[in-house]
GROMACS .gro file of C-alpha atoms in nm:
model
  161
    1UNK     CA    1  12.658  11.629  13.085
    2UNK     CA    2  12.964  11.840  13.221
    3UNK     CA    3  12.983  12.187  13.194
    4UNK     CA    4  13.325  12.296  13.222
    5UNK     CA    5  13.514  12.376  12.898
    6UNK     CA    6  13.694  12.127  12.740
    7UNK     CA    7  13.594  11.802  12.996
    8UNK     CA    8  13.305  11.607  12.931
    9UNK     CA    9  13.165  11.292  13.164
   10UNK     CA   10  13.046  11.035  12.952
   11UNK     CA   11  12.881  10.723  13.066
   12UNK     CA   12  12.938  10.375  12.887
   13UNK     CA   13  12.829  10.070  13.081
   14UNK     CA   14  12.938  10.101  13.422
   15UNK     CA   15  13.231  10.290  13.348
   16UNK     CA   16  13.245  10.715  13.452
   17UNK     CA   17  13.502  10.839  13.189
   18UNK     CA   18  13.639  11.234  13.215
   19UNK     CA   19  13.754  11.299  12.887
   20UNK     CA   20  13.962  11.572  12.745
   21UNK     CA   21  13.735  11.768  12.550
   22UNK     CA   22  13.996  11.845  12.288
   23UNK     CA   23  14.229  11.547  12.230
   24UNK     CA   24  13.999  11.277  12.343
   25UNK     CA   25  14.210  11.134  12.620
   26UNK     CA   26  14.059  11.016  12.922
   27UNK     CA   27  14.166  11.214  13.240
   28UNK     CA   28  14.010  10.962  13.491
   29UNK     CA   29  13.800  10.681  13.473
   30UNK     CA   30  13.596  10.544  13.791
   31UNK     CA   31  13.397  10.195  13.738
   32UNK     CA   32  13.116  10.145  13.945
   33UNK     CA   33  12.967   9.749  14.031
   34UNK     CA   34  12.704   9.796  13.817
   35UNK     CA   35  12.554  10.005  13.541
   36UNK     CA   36  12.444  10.321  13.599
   37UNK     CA   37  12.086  10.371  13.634
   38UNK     CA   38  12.046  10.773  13.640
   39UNK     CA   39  12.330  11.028  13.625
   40UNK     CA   40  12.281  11.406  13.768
   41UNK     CA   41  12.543  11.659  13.804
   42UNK     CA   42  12.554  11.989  14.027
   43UNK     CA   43  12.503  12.314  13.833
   44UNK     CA   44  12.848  12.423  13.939
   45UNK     CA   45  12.990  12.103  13.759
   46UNK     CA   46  13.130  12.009  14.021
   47UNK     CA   47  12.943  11.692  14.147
   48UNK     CA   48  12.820  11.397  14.026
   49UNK     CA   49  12.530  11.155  14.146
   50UNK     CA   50  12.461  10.830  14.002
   51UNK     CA   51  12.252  10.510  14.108
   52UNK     CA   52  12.317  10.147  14.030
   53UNK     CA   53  12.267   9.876  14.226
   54UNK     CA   54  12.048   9.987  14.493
   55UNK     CA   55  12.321  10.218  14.584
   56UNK     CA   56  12.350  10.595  14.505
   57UNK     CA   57  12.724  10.754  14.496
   58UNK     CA   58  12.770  11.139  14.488
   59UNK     CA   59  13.118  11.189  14.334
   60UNK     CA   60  13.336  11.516  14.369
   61UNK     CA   61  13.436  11.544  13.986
   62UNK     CA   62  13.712  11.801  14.049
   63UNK     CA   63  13.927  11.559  14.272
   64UNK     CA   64  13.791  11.242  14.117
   65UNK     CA   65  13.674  11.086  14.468
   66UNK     CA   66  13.371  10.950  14.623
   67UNK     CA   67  13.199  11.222  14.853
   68UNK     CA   68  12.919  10.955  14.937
   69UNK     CA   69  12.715  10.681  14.903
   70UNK     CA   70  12.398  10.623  15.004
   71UNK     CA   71  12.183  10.259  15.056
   72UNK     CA   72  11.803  10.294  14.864
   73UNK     CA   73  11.556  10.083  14.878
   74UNK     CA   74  11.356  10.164  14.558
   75UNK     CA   75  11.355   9.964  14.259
   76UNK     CA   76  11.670  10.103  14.102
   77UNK     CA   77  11.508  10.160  13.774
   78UNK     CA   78  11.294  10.464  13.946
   79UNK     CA   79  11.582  10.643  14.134
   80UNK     CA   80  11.591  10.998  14.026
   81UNK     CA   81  11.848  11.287  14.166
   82UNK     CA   82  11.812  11.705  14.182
   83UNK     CA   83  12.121  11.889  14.315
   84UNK     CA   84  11.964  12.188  14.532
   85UNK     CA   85  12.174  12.474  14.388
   86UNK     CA   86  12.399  12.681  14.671
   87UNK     CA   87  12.384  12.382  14.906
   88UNK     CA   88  12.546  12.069  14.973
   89UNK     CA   89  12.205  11.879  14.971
   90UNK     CA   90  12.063  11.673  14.694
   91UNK     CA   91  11.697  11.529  14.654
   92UNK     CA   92  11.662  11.163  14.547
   93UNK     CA   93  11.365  11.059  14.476
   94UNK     CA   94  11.256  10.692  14.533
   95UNK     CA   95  10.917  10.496  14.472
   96UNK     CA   96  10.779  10.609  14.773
   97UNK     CA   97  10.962  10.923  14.944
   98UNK     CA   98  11.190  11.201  14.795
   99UNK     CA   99  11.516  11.271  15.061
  100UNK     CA  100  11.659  11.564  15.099
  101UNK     CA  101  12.070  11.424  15.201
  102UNK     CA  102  12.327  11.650  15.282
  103UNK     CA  103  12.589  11.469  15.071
  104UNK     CA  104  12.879  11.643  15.244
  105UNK     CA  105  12.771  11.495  15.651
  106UNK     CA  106  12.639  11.209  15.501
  107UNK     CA  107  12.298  11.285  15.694
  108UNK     CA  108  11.863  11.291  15.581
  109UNK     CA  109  11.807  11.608  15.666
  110UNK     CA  110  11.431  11.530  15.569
  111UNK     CA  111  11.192  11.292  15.340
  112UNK     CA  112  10.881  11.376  15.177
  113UNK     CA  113  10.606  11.121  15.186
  114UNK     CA  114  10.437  11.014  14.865
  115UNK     CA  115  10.050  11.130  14.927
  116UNK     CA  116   9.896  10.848  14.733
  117UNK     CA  117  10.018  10.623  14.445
  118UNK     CA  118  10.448  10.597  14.400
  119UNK     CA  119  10.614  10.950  14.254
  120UNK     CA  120  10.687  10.900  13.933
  121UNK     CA  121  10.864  11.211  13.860
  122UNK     CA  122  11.018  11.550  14.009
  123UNK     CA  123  11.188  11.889  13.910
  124UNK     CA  124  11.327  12.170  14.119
  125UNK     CA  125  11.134  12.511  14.045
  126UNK     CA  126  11.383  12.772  13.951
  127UNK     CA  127  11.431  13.063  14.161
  128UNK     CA  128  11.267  12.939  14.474
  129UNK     CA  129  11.343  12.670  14.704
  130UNK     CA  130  11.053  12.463  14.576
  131UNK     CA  131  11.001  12.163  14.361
  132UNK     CA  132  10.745  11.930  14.215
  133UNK     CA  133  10.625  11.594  14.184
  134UNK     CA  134  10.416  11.411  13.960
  135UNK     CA  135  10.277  11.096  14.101
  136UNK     CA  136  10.131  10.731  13.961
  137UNK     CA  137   9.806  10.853  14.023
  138UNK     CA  138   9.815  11.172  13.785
  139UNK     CA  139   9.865  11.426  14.046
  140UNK     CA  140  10.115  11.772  14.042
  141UNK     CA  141  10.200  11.811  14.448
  142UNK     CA  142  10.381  12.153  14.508
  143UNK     CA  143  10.652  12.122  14.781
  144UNK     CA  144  10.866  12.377  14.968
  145UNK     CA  145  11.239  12.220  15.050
  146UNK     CA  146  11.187  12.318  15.406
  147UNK     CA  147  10.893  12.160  15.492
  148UNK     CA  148  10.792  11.740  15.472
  149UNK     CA  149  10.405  11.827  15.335
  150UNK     CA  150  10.303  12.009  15.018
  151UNK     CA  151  10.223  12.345  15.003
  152UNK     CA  152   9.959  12.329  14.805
  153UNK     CA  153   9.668  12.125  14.698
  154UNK     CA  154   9.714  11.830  14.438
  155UNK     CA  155   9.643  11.928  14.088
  156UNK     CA  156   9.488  11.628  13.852
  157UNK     CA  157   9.695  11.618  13.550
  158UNK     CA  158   9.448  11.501  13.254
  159UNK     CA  159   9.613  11.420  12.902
  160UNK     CA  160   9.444  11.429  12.612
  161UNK     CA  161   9.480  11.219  12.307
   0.00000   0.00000   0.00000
């Protein structure tokens, strides 16, 4: 999950353990209410989003304290997080709307509306400010991070057996 040499975030139950890569210790441990739902971490490594409870926390890993946390009202089995690389924003996606929160102000700076069905899924598209969503009712939207509508027309996704 962690990048840096020699640390490594683990996960168990509704503990957050930083372990010393080498000897096994544990640097810091931080134990959230409940059990940890989804887990994302920046692509610098250096912070650390995780739902449980209805509740999303953004953690600063280096200096082992809460940056954020942030109320959701999706069924906390669906809560899903992107870091937006070279920002201080982070998308969470929900049953109904993906957010775009600046986790440093502690702000929405926008929320895109599910077009039909509950979004099921999402992924940032490398090298642009873009990302995509996959949606209950088999459709690919296209989004740009700037803008609250897709950018293109949905696609149908059919699966064959």
């Amino acid at each position: 999950l962690y990048k840096k040499i020699y640390e490594i975030i683990k996960r168990l139950n509704n503990i957050i353990l930083k372990i010393d890569g080498i000897t096994g210790e544990i640097i810091k441990k931080i134990q959230l209410v409940e059990y940890p739902y989804s887990i994302s971490i920046s692509a610098d490594g250096n912070f650390l989003a995780c739902a449980n409870g209805g509740v999303s926390t953004i953690l600063d890993v280096q200096n082992w304290k809460i940056v954020d946390k942030i109320s959701d009202k999706s069924s906390v089995h669906n809560v899903r997080f992107k870091f937006i690389p070279g920002s201080s924003n982070l998308l969470i996606l929900s049953d109904d709307e993906i957010v775009n929160w600046d986790y440093r102000n502690h702000l929405k700076v926008m929320s895109y509306p599910v077009q039909s069905g509950f979004f099921r899924n999402f992924d940032l598209i490398p090298g642009t400010k873009q990302f995509v969503t996959a949606s209950t009712d088999s459709l690919l939207l296209f989004w740009d991070i700037s803008k609250n509508k897709p950018i293109s027309k949905p696609l149908i996704l059919i699966l064959f057996n």
